[in-house]
Short mmCIF file of C-alpha atoms in Angstrom, two decimals:
data_model
loop_
_atom_site.label_atom_id
_atom_site.label_comp_id
_atom_site.label_asym_id
_atom_site.label_seq_id
_atom_site.Cartn_x
_atom_site.Cartn_y
_atom_site.Cartn_z
CA MET A 152 -32.87 49.93 -9.81
CA PRO A 153 -29.18 50.42 -9.56
CA PHE A 154 -28.50 52.35 -6.38
CA MET A 155 -29.50 52.94 -3.24
CA GLY A 156 -27.19 53.24 -0.62
CA MET A 157 -25.66 56.04 1.09
CA MET A 158 -22.96 56.56 3.55
CA ARG A 159 -23.32 58.79 6.54
CA ALA A 160 -20.57 58.71 9.01
CA ALA A 161 -23.04 59.14 11.80
CA ASN A 162 -25.59 56.43 11.12
CA GLY A 163 -23.47 53.38 11.30
CA THR A 164 -23.37 52.38 7.68
CA VAL A 165 -19.61 52.35 7.83
CA SER A 166 -19.11 48.81 8.84
CA ALA A 167 -15.43 48.20 8.84
CA ILE A 168 -12.10 49.76 8.40
CA SER A 169 -9.92 47.25 6.72
CA GLN A 170 -6.81 49.29 6.21
CA PRO A 171 -5.48 52.45 7.74
CA ASP A 172 -6.38 54.43 4.65
CA ALA A 173 -9.33 52.43 3.31
CA ILE A 174 -12.80 51.73 4.50
CA GLU A 175 -15.46 49.35 3.33
CA VAL A 176 -19.04 50.56 3.35
CA ARG A 177 -22.10 48.39 3.29
CA ALA A 178 -24.48 49.68 0.68
CA TRP A 179 -27.90 48.55 -0.52
CA THR A 180 -28.12 47.69 -4.17
CA GLY A 181 -31.88 47.37 -4.26
CA ASN A 182 -31.89 43.62 -3.60
CA PHE A 183 -28.98 42.99 -1.25
CA TYR A 184 -26.05 44.66 0.43
CA VAL A 185 -22.60 44.87 -1.04
CA PHE A 186 -19.43 45.99 0.65
CA VAL A 187 -17.81 48.78 -1.32
CA PRO A 188 -14.24 49.91 -0.66
CA LEU A 189 -13.47 53.59 -0.24
CA ARG A 190 -10.11 55.24 0.13
CA VAL A 191 -9.47 57.87 2.76
CA ASP A 192 -7.55 60.71 1.20
CA TRP A 193 -5.82 62.20 4.18
CA SER A 194 -3.89 64.72 2.19
CA HIS A 195 -7.00 66.36 0.74
CA GLY A 196 -9.29 65.54 3.59
CA GLY A 197 -11.86 63.46 1.76
CA LEU A 198 -12.92 60.06 0.49
CA ALA A 199 -12.12 58.62 -2.89
CA GLN A 200 -13.12 55.62 -4.90
CA GLY A 201 -11.36 52.62 -3.45
CA GLN A 202 -11.59 50.27 -6.39
CA ARG A 203 -12.04 50.57 -10.11
CA CYS A 204 -12.01 47.70 -12.53
CA VAL A 205 -11.30 48.13 -16.22
CA GLU A 206 -10.68 45.92 -19.19
CA MET A 207 -9.24 46.62 -22.59
CA PHE A 208 -11.87 46.58 -25.33
CA GLY A 209 -10.84 47.46 -28.86
CA GLY A 210 -7.76 49.27 -27.69
CA ARG A 211 -9.65 51.33 -25.13
CA LEU A 212 -10.13 50.91 -21.43
CA LYS A 213 -13.68 50.23 -20.38
CA ASP A 214 -15.16 50.09 -16.89
CA VAL A 215 -16.33 46.67 -15.84
CA GLY A 216 -17.79 45.46 -12.59
CA CYS A 217 -15.65 44.80 -9.56
CA ASP A 218 -16.15 41.82 -7.29
CA MET A 219 -17.61 42.63 -3.89
CA ARG A 220 -18.66 40.79 -0.82
CA VAL A 221 -22.37 40.56 -0.26
CA GLU A 222 -24.75 40.38 2.63
CA THR A 223 -28.14 38.94 1.88
CA VAL A 224 -31.33 38.21 3.71
CA ARG A 225 -33.14 35.71 1.54
CA LYS A 226 -36.89 35.41 1.51
CA PRO A 227 -37.52 32.06 -0.13
CA PRO A 228 -40.30 32.44 -2.69
CA ALA A 229 -43.71 31.01 -1.92
CA ASP A 230 -44.01 29.48 -5.37
CA GLN A 231 -43.23 25.81 -5.87
CA PHE A 232 -40.84 26.72 -8.65
CA THR A 233 -38.99 29.87 -9.51
CA PHE A 234 -36.72 30.31 -12.48
CA ALA A 235 -33.25 31.72 -12.89
CA ARG A 236 -31.14 32.21 -15.97
CA VAL A 237 -27.59 31.38 -14.90
CA PHE A 238 -24.76 32.79 -16.99
CA VAL A 239 -21.27 31.38 -17.10
CA GLU A 240 -19.81 34.89 -17.04
CA ALA A 241 -21.12 38.09 -15.54
CA ASN A 242 -21.80 39.26 -19.05
CA GLU A 243 -24.85 38.45 -21.17
CA ASN A 244 -22.75 38.43 -24.30
CA LEU A 245 -20.10 36.00 -23.11
CA GLY A 246 -20.49 32.31 -22.64
CA SER A 247 -23.63 30.29 -22.41
CA VAL A 248 -26.64 30.53 -20.16
CA GLU A 249 -28.34 27.69 -18.35
CA HIS A 250 -31.79 27.50 -16.91
CA ALA A 251 -32.09 26.67 -13.23
CA VAL A 252 -35.33 25.79 -11.55
CA VAL A 253 -35.29 26.86 -7.90
CA GLN A 254 -37.43 24.56 -5.82
CA LYS A 255 -38.42 24.87 -2.22
CA ASP A 256 -35.72 22.46 -1.17
CA SER A 257 -33.08 23.83 -3.50
CA LYS A 258 -29.79 24.78 -1.92
CA VAL A 259 -29.00 28.37 -2.83
CA GLU A 260 -25.66 29.89 -1.96
CA ILE A 261 -24.75 33.50 -2.59
CA LEU A 262 -21.08 33.64 -3.43
CA GLY A 263 -20.50 37.27 -4.22
CA ALA A 264 -21.49 40.18 -6.39
CA ARG A 265 -20.08 42.24 -9.19
CA ALA A 266 -21.08 45.72 -10.22
CA ILE A 267 -19.76 48.98 -11.58
CA THR A 268 -19.84 51.50 -8.78
CA THR A 269 -19.83 55.24 -9.24
CA TRP A 270 -20.23 57.87 -6.57
CA ASN A 271 -22.58 60.76 -6.59
CA GLU A 272 -21.71 63.72 -4.44
CA ASN A 273 -24.59 65.77 -3.21
CA ALA A 274 -23.83 68.40 -0.64
CA GLU A 275 -22.47 66.48 2.29
CA LEU A 276 -23.66 63.15 1.02
CA ILE A 277 -21.85 60.77 -1.22
CA GLN A 278 -23.96 58.04 -2.68
CA PRO A 279 -22.85 54.91 -4.49
CA VAL A 280 -24.66 54.12 -7.70
CA PHE A 281 -24.51 50.57 -8.97
CA VAL A 282 -24.96 49.54 -12.55
CA ASP A 283 -24.68 46.16 -14.24
CA VAL A 284 -25.23 44.36 -10.95
CA TRP A 285 -24.55 40.63 -11.01
CA LEU A 286 -24.81 38.05 -8.28
CA HIS A 287 -22.58 34.98 -8.16
CA VAL A 288 -24.68 32.04 -7.01
CA ARG A 289 -24.73 28.31 -6.64
CA ILE A 290 -28.16 26.77 -7.08
CA ASP A 291 -28.03 23.11 -6.20
CA ASP A 292 -25.14 21.92 -8.36
CA ARG A 293 -25.15 24.81 -10.82
CA THR A 294 -22.81 27.75 -10.33
CA GLY A 295 -22.90 30.96 -12.30
CA TRP A 296 -24.02 34.54 -12.46
CA ILE A 297 -27.51 35.99 -12.42
CA HIS A 298 -28.81 39.49 -12.84
CA GLY A 299 -32.06 41.33 -13.19
CA GLU A 300 -35.00 41.68 -10.90
CA GLU A 301 -36.74 38.48 -11.96
CA ASN A 302 -33.66 36.37 -11.35
CA PHE A 303 -32.78 37.99 -8.04
CA ALA A 304 -36.34 37.37 -6.90
CA ALA A 305 -36.05 33.75 -8.03
CA VAL A 306 -33.30 33.15 -5.48
CA GLY A 307 -35.21 34.92 -2.75
CA LEU A 308 -33.86 38.43 -3.13
CA PRO A 309 -36.76 40.52 -4.41
CA GLY A 310 -36.32 44.24 -4.81
CA GLY A 311 -37.20 46.54 -1.96
CA SER A 312 -35.89 48.76 0.75
CA PRO A 313 -33.14 47.63 3.07
CA ALA A 314 -34.18 46.00 6.27
CA PRO A 315 -33.97 48.45 9.17
CA MET B 172 -49.76 13.84 -68.26
CA THR B 173 -52.40 11.40 -67.25
CA ALA B 174 -50.50 8.82 -69.20
CA PHE B 175 -47.91 8.97 -66.48
CA ARG B 176 -50.40 7.63 -64.03
CA PHE B 177 -50.62 4.44 -65.94
CA ALA B 178 -47.01 4.11 -66.59
CA ALA B 179 -45.72 0.69 -65.96
CA ILE B 180 -43.55 0.89 -62.98
CA GLY B 181 -40.49 -0.95 -62.24
CA LEU B 182 -37.77 0.44 -60.37
CA LEU B 183 -34.40 0.23 -59.01
CA VAL B 184 -32.52 1.46 -56.18
CA VAL B 185 -28.87 1.67 -56.51
CA VAL B 186 -26.20 2.38 -54.13
CA ALA B 187 -22.56 2.02 -54.82
CA SER B 188 -20.03 3.57 -52.59
CA ALA B 189 -17.02 3.09 -50.46
CA PHE B 190 -18.69 0.92 -47.93
CA GLY B 191 -15.54 -0.41 -46.40
CA TRP B 192 -14.51 2.87 -44.91
CA ARG B 193 -18.01 3.58 -43.78
CA ALA B 194 -18.33 0.28 -42.00
CA VAL B 195 -15.11 0.80 -40.18
CA ARG B 196 -15.84 4.37 -39.26
CA SER B 197 -19.51 4.25 -38.43
CA GLY B 198 -18.86 3.10 -34.92
CA MET B 199 -17.04 6.30 -34.15
CA HIS B 200 -20.18 8.39 -33.98
CA ALA B 201 -23.09 6.08 -34.00
CA GLN B 202 -25.62 8.75 -33.06
CA LYS B 203 -24.43 11.24 -35.61
CA THR B 204 -24.72 9.22 -38.74
CA THR B 205 -23.32 10.52 -41.96
CA LEU B 206 -24.80 7.83 -44.12
CA PRO B 207 -26.68 8.86 -47.24
CA ALA B 208 -29.98 10.58 -46.83
CA GLN B 209 -32.33 7.86 -47.99
CA PRO B 210 -35.24 6.89 -45.79
CA ALA B 211 -34.67 3.88 -43.61
CA ASN B 212 -36.84 1.64 -45.76
CA ALA B 213 -35.06 2.44 -48.97
CA GLN B 214 -33.41 -0.52 -50.56
CA THR B 215 -29.83 0.22 -49.91
CA ALA B 216 -26.91 -2.07 -49.85
CA SER B 217 -25.60 -2.85 -46.42
CA PRO B 218 -22.15 -1.65 -45.61
CA GLN B 219 -19.68 -4.21 -46.83
CA LEU B 220 -16.05 -4.60 -46.31
CA GLN B 221 -13.69 -4.62 -49.23
CA GLY B 222 -13.84 -7.78 -51.25
CA THR B 223 -17.53 -8.35 -50.71
CA GLY B 224 -18.80 -5.43 -52.76
CA LEU B 225 -21.73 -5.20 -55.12
CA HIS B 226 -21.88 -7.99 -57.66
CA ALA B 227 -22.41 -6.02 -60.79
CA PRO B 228 -21.14 -7.36 -64.08
CA SER B 229 -17.89 -5.90 -65.22
CA THR B 230 -17.63 -4.06 -68.48
CA SER B 231 -14.75 -2.97 -70.61
CA ALA B 232 -13.78 -0.36 -68.09
CA PRO B 233 -10.17 -0.31 -66.89
CA ALA B 234 -9.22 -2.91 -64.31
CA SER B 235 -9.56 -0.44 -61.54
CA GLU B 236 -13.04 0.54 -62.70
CA SER B 237 -16.26 -1.36 -63.01
CA ALA B 238 -19.79 -0.70 -64.15
CA LYS B 239 -22.93 -1.48 -62.21
CA HIS B 240 -25.76 -2.26 -64.56
CA LEU B 241 -28.92 -1.79 -62.63
CA SER B 242 -32.46 -2.97 -63.09
CA HIS B 243 -34.61 -0.96 -65.42
CA PHE B 244 -37.51 1.29 -64.69
CA SER B 245 -40.39 2.49 -66.75
CA ILE B 246 -41.81 5.95 -67.21
CA ALA B 247 -44.61 6.77 -69.63
CA GLY B 248 -44.27 3.35 -71.19
CA ARG B 249 -40.58 3.66 -71.91
CA GLU B 250 -37.81 1.69 -70.32
CA TYR B 251 -34.75 3.30 -68.81
CA THR B 252 -31.75 2.06 -66.89
CA ILE B 253 -29.19 3.67 -64.69
CA ASP B 254 -25.60 2.58 -64.99
CA LEU B 255 -22.91 3.55 -62.55
CA GLU B 256 -19.21 3.55 -63.19
CA THR B 257 -17.34 2.93 -60.02
CA LYS B 258 -13.68 2.99 -59.21
CA LYS B 259 -11.66 1.60 -56.40
CA ILE B 260 -10.08 4.07 -54.08
CA GLN B 261 -6.59 2.93 -53.35
CA PRO B 262 -5.86 2.62 -49.68
CA GLY B 263 -4.13 5.49 -47.97
CA SER B 264 -1.75 5.07 -45.12
CA THR B 265 -4.70 4.40 -42.82
CA GLY B 266 -5.68 1.38 -44.88
CA ALA B 267 -9.10 2.78 -45.74
CA GLN B 268 -10.36 1.78 -49.16
CA GLY B 269 -13.52 1.15 -51.11
CA ASP B 270 -15.42 2.06 -54.26
CA THR B 271 -16.64 5.42 -55.36
CA VAL B 272 -19.03 6.33 -58.16
CA VAL B 273 -17.26 8.27 -60.89
CA ALA B 274 -20.11 8.50 -63.38
CA MET B 275 -23.83 7.86 -63.71
CA GLU B 276 -25.66 7.29 -66.99
CA ILE B 277 -29.37 7.02 -67.61
CA LYS B 278 -30.03 5.17 -70.86
CA ASP B 279 -33.15 4.44 -72.83
CA SER B 280 -34.11 1.00 -74.12
CA GLU B 281 -31.91 1.44 -77.19
CA GLY B 282 -28.91 2.11 -75.02
CA THR B 283 -28.79 5.79 -75.89
CA VAL B 284 -27.48 7.88 -73.03
CA GLN B 285 -30.18 10.32 -72.02
CA TYR B 286 -28.29 11.80 -69.12
CA ARG B 287 -24.76 11.55 -67.77
CA ARG B 288 -23.15 13.01 -64.69
CA THR B 289 -19.62 12.56 -63.50
CA PHE B 290 -18.26 12.72 -59.99
CA PRO B 291 -14.81 13.67 -58.83
CA TYR B 292 -12.35 10.93 -58.01
CA ILE B 293 -9.90 11.68 -55.28
CA GLU B 294 -7.18 9.29 -54.26
CA ALA B 295 -7.21 8.48 -50.57
CA LYS B 296 -4.59 10.42 -48.72
CA GLU B 297 -3.11 10.03 -45.32
CA ASP B 298 -5.60 12.43 -43.86
CA TYR B 299 -8.49 12.45 -46.32
CA PHE B 300 -10.89 10.05 -47.94
CA GLU B 301 -13.90 10.79 -50.14
CA SER B 302 -16.42 8.58 -51.88
CA TRP B 303 -19.61 9.20 -53.83
CA SER B 304 -22.77 7.15 -53.92
CA VAL B 305 -25.92 7.32 -56.01
CA SER B 306 -29.39 6.05 -55.23
CA ALA B 307 -32.72 6.32 -56.98
CA PHE B 308 -36.44 6.04 -56.33
CA LEU B 309 -39.36 5.94 -58.64
CA LEU B 310 -41.24 9.15 -57.91
CA THR B 311 -45.00 8.82 -58.12
CA GLY B 312 -47.64 11.47 -57.83
CA THR B 313 -51.21 12.11 -58.81
CA ASN B 314 -50.21 13.97 -61.93
CA GLY B 315 -47.08 12.23 -63.03
CA THR B 316 -44.28 9.76 -62.51
CA GLY B 317 -40.57 10.31 -62.65
CA LEU B 318 -37.28 9.40 -61.14
CA LEU B 319 -35.79 10.83 -57.94
CA VAL B 320 -32.03 10.39 -57.83
CA SER B 321 -29.83 11.35 -54.91
CA TYR B 322 -26.09 11.92 -54.85
CA ASP B 323 -24.19 11.64 -51.62
CA VAL B 324 -20.60 12.17 -50.69
CA TYR B 325 -18.91 10.66 -47.71
CA SER B 326 -15.62 12.00 -46.49
CA GLU B 327 -13.25 11.56 -43.63
CA PRO B 328 -12.40 13.33 -41.53
CA SER B 329 -15.79 14.90 -41.06
CA ALA B 330 -17.44 16.44 -38.06
CA PRO B 331 -20.46 14.58 -36.71
CA GLU B 332 -23.61 16.08 -38.13
CA GLU B 333 -27.26 15.71 -37.25
CA GLU B 334 -28.08 15.73 -40.96
CA PRO B 335 -25.65 15.20 -43.81
CA THR B 336 -25.76 17.24 -46.99
CA GLY B 337 -26.95 15.49 -50.12
CA TRP B 338 -28.17 16.35 -53.60
CA PHE B 339 -31.45 15.38 -55.20
CA GLN B 340 -32.44 15.50 -58.84
CA VAL B 341 -35.77 14.71 -60.44
CA PHE B 342 -36.12 13.31 -63.96
CA GLY B 343 -39.20 12.81 -66.06
CA VAL B 344 -40.62 12.73 -69.56
CA VAL B 345 -41.82 16.02 -71.04
CA ASN B 346 -43.14 16.12 -74.57
CA GLY B 347 -41.84 12.64 -75.10
CA LYS B 348 -38.33 13.50 -74.02
CA PHE B 349 -36.55 12.26 -70.93
CA ILE B 350 -35.06 15.29 -69.15
CA PRO B 351 -33.77 16.40 -65.77
CA PHE B 352 -36.14 18.77 -64.01
CA GLY B 353 -33.44 21.34 -63.49
CA ALA B 354 -30.15 21.02 -61.68
CA PRO B 355 -29.68 18.93 -58.55
CA LEU B 356 -30.89 20.46 -55.31
CA GLU B 357 -28.50 20.59 -52.39
CA VAL B 358 -30.24 19.74 -49.16
CA ARG B 359 -28.99 19.39 -45.64
CA GLY B 360 -31.49 16.72 -44.76
CA GLY B 361 -33.16 14.22 -47.00
CA LEU B 362 -36.24 12.19 -47.73
CA LEU B 363 -38.95 11.30 -45.27
CA ASP B 364 -39.52 7.69 -44.29
CA GLU B 365 -43.28 8.08 -44.37
CA TYR B 366 -43.35 8.64 -48.14
CA ALA B 367 -40.98 5.86 -49.09
CA GLU B 368 -42.49 2.52 -49.94
CA GLY B 369 -39.96 0.05 -51.13
CA HIS B 370 -38.35 1.60 -54.18
CA THR B 371 -40.95 4.29 -54.56
CA TYR B 372 -41.11 7.77 -53.11
CA LYS B 373 -44.62 9.13 -53.10
CA ALA B 374 -45.69 12.71 -53.63
CA THR B 375 -47.73 14.05 -50.75
CA ARG B 376 -50.48 15.81 -52.68
CA ALA B 377 -51.48 17.17 -56.05
CA LEU B 378 -50.83 20.80 -56.88
CA GLY B 379 -53.44 21.57 -59.50
CA ALA B 380 -53.71 19.39 -62.58
CA GLN B 381 -50.08 19.10 -63.65
CA ALA B 382 -47.95 19.18 -60.54
CA ASP B 383 -47.40 17.32 -57.30
CA ALA B 384 -45.71 18.20 -54.04
CA ILE B 385 -42.94 16.06 -52.63
CA GLU B 386 -41.57 16.63 -49.16
CA PHE B 387 -38.06 16.67 -47.80
CA LYS B 388 -36.71 17.23 -44.34
CA THR B 389 -34.17 19.98 -43.90
CA TRP B 390 -32.06 20.75 -40.86
CA THR B 391 -32.66 24.01 -39.02
CA GLY B 392 -29.90 23.73 -36.47
CA HIS B 393 -32.17 22.26 -33.79
CA CYS B 394 -34.91 20.38 -35.61
CA ARG B 395 -35.90 19.14 -39.03
CA LEU B 396 -38.61 21.04 -40.82
CA ILE B 397 -40.62 19.54 -43.64
CA TYR B 398 -40.06 21.43 -46.87
CA PRO B 399 -42.47 20.82 -49.76
CA VAL B 400 -41.18 21.02 -53.31
CA GLY B 401 -43.51 21.32 -56.28
CA VAL B 402 -42.83 19.05 -59.26
CA ASP B 403 -44.37 20.41 -62.45
CA TRP B 404 -44.62 17.36 -64.70
CA ALA B 405 -45.74 19.37 -67.72
CA GLN B 406 -42.95 21.94 -67.64
CA GLY B 407 -40.28 19.75 -66.12
CA LYS B 408 -39.55 22.18 -63.32
CA LEU B 409 -39.18 22.18 -59.56
CA SER B 410 -40.15 25.07 -57.34
CA PRO B 411 -41.00 25.72 -53.69
CA ALA B 412 -44.50 24.47 -53.00
CA GLN B 413 -44.77 26.99 -50.21
CA GLU B 414 -43.54 30.40 -51.23
CA CYS B 415 -41.44 31.75 -48.40
CA THR B 416 -38.19 33.31 -49.36
CA LYS B 417 -35.99 35.84 -47.67
CA SER B 418 -34.60 38.36 -50.06
CA ALA B 419 -32.17 41.14 -49.38
CA GLY B 420 -33.89 44.26 -48.15
CA ALA B 421 -37.18 42.52 -47.69
CA LEU B 422 -36.85 40.41 -44.62
CA THR B 423 -39.79 38.28 -43.82
CA THR B 424 -40.63 36.74 -40.54
CA GLY B 425 -40.75 33.43 -42.28
CA CYS B 426 -43.33 30.76 -42.91
CA GLU B 427 -44.66 27.99 -40.78
CA TYR B 428 -43.56 24.47 -41.56
CA ARG B 429 -44.36 21.12 -40.07
CA VAL B 430 -41.58 19.58 -38.04
CA VAL B 431 -40.24 16.04 -37.90
CA SER B 432 -40.72 14.64 -34.42
CA GLU B 433 -37.58 14.02 -32.40
CA ASP B 434 -36.96 10.75 -30.64
CA LYS B 435 -34.48 12.01 -28.12
CA PHE B 436 -34.15 15.12 -26.02
CA TYR B 437 -30.90 15.72 -24.22
CA THR B 438 -32.30 16.84 -20.90
CA GLU B 439 -31.05 15.99 -17.46
CA GLY B 440 -32.72 16.68 -14.17
CA ILE B 441 -35.09 19.61 -14.10
CA THR B 442 -34.95 22.80 -16.13
CA PHE B 443 -37.31 25.27 -17.74
CA VAL B 444 -37.99 26.93 -21.05
CA ARG B 445 -39.64 30.22 -21.87
CA LEU B 446 -42.69 30.02 -24.09
CA TRP B 447 -44.31 32.97 -25.81
CA ALA B 448 -47.92 33.05 -26.89
CA ARG B 449 -46.94 33.92 -30.45
CA PRO B 450 -43.68 33.81 -32.43
CA ASP B 451 -42.85 37.35 -31.40
CA GLU B 452 -41.09 38.55 -28.26
CA GLN B 453 -43.38 41.58 -28.28
CA SER B 454 -46.38 39.31 -27.86
CA GLY B 455 -46.02 39.57 -24.12
CA GLN B 456 -44.10 38.12 -21.24
CA PRO B 457 -43.03 34.52 -21.73
CA VAL B 458 -44.28 31.80 -19.45
CA ASN B 459 -41.67 29.65 -17.76
CA ILE B 460 -42.47 25.98 -18.21
CA VAL B 461 -40.78 23.31 -16.14
CA VAL B 462 -39.20 20.51 -18.14
CA LYS B 463 -38.35 17.26 -16.43
CA LYS B 464 -36.62 14.24 -17.80
CA ASP B 465 -39.92 12.44 -18.22
CA SER B 466 -41.84 15.43 -19.63
CA LYS B 467 -43.87 14.78 -22.75
CA VAL B 468 -42.44 17.08 -25.41
CA ALA B 469 -43.81 17.45 -28.93
CA LEU B 470 -42.42 19.69 -31.65
CA LEU B 471 -45.38 21.16 -33.51
CA THR B 472 -44.40 23.86 -35.97
CA ALA B 473 -41.34 25.80 -37.06
CA ARG B 474 -41.56 29.38 -38.18
CA VAL B 475 -38.51 30.47 -40.10
CA ALA B 476 -37.49 32.14 -43.33
CA THR B 477 -36.23 29.76 -45.96
CA ARG B 478 -34.29 30.15 -49.16
CA TRP B 479 -34.62 28.58 -52.59
CA VAL B 480 -31.71 28.83 -54.97
CA GLU B 481 -32.05 27.87 -58.61
CA GLY B 482 -29.28 25.72 -59.91
CA ASN B 483 -27.54 25.97 -63.25
CA ALA B 484 -29.75 24.05 -65.64
CA ALA B 485 -26.90 23.97 -68.15
CA GLY B 486 -25.10 21.48 -65.93
CA PRO B 487 -21.78 21.42 -64.15
CA SER B 488 -18.99 23.68 -65.23
CA ALA B 489 -16.47 22.22 -67.64
CA ASN B 490 -13.65 22.27 -65.13
CA SER B 491 -15.72 21.12 -62.19
CA LYS B 492 -13.56 19.10 -59.84
CA GLY B 493 -15.29 19.42 -56.56
CA LEU B 494 -18.81 19.07 -55.27
CA ILE B 495 -21.79 19.38 -57.55
CA ASP B 496 -21.25 22.94 -58.63
CA ASP B 497 -24.35 23.33 -60.76
CA ALA B 498 -26.67 22.56 -57.85
CA GLY B 499 -29.33 24.81 -56.50
CA GLY B 500 -30.77 24.13 -53.12
CA PHE B 501 -33.10 25.04 -50.35
CA GLY B 502 -33.02 25.29 -46.59
CA VAL B 503 -33.18 27.75 -43.77
CA ALA B 504 -32.17 31.25 -44.80
CA ALA B 505 -29.03 32.74 -43.34
CA ASP B 506 -29.41 35.21 -40.50
CA THR B 507 -32.95 34.21 -39.80
CA GLU B 508 -34.47 33.37 -36.48
CA LEU B 509 -36.08 30.05 -35.79
CA TRP B 510 -39.27 30.03 -33.74
CA LEU B 511 -40.48 26.63 -32.69
CA LYS B 512 -43.94 25.83 -31.40
CA VAL B 513 -43.83 23.07 -28.82
CA ARG B 514 -46.12 21.26 -26.46
CA ILE B 515 -44.64 20.39 -23.07
CA ASP B 516 -46.80 18.34 -20.76
CA GLY B 517 -49.88 19.76 -22.42
CA LYS B 518 -48.77 23.40 -22.47
CA GLU B 519 -48.16 24.97 -25.88
CA GLY B 520 -46.15 27.99 -26.85
CA TRP B 521 -43.34 29.34 -28.99
CA MET B 522 -39.66 29.35 -28.16
CA HIS B 523 -36.84 30.84 -30.15
CA SER B 524 -33.47 31.27 -28.51
CA GLU B 525 -30.42 29.07 -28.28
CA GLU B 526 -30.65 28.98 -24.50
CA ASP B 527 -34.21 27.66 -24.62
CA PHE B 528 -33.44 25.17 -27.40
CA ARG B 529 -30.58 23.84 -25.29
CA ALA B 530 -32.65 23.83 -22.14
CA LEU B 531 -35.23 21.68 -23.90
CA GLY B 532 -32.46 19.35 -24.99
CA LEU B 533 -33.02 19.70 -28.72
CA PRO B 534 -30.34 18.16 -30.90
CA GLU B 535 -27.61 20.35 -32.28
CA ASP B 536 -24.45 19.91 -34.24
CA GLN B 537 -21.35 19.39 -32.19
#
């Protein structure tokens, strides 16, 4: 599930103002929080996308994921072993993939996230929508990128609603 | 054909090649041997440095050439010999040198040449060296007896390979005439130790009343499957003993082949592989199986499409200067997917992707 966050000025989801004309909102991706930058457009009295990442593919610009800070609350799996496919790049078609077995005593570090963020406007709400969500992790001595529900769950981040 | 069964059997195994270079170079990639594809128990000459080469009597060949007259063999009551003409490769700037086979002749007891094949001779250069070798087995089956000859080329520089490419050619007597059973077959793999006994390579089983199956190993990229070839002693022809070809526009999912067991898996620590119940991703969710360094892993079956290419029975082209250009061959078809059935600590299933092959630590070319 790509999205799920929303920003309401009144409910405290705005967590920080990092620059005079930019804010960073904490938004739920479905498995963890990411901090998404927004730009305050004073001249038009609104908010605008704060970050867009593109790469050149075949002579054309294509949206790719931007790196974001993450906030996670891990729930270590009950199983003796869980399994994660760890990619060298945040792209299934680039580089190799290694198999990591997550054990109860494995050291799991969440290093960051990458996703393409778009914003839906609905009446007075603007909602971030995340696609191609990747998580940068270190599992024991193996560092790389994971994505997909099964792999997020393997590192203790199963899908669900944000904690209250 | 039954006469073949009672043929007096004597045989030879011949190897003549540029051993000097091989001996010097073999230490560079000991685990990725590029030696010829004979089974380990074939009678092959040990690598020798220059000056201690094979002691074959010289003939009237030029000083730089010599002939190796080899022991005779007998098929259907007739005697045949294989002679090799070899030539010294002059040292390049690296100092590498040795002998290479430039021609092979199979003669009958009267000395009449029944078959002749030549091999290219290339002077050693600063950055390239190439030598050819020839070896032979008596091929015995339930329905016939013949000769199995292999041709191998060794070159430097060459990338380390899990299996080198070689050529195999079968000869026999049909209607009283000694003939090749088609063109050589190019194989990335070779013969199987289990069927080699001394100088003899045994067919694995009879195919009807006039043919036998012989088995080769062929490299798939991660394992060696066992490919059976039918030898029709009456018609003097070779063909796949297990029909399983991939033709344009009619892709097959392949056939199942036995697999040569692997001695070494390149695993470290703990990992996992995904196993499917059947060789089809649509057969359901895979099961993740933990693989540890001491896990017991057995390769059971490979399912893959293979190809069989007929060679040019008319022989090499007149201006052939390179590899054996009349050869046919067999092996794994291009653009096909390998499914491998494995047993890991008692759990069986099918795996098929590069990431799982690597996770299991299967060998691969560098």
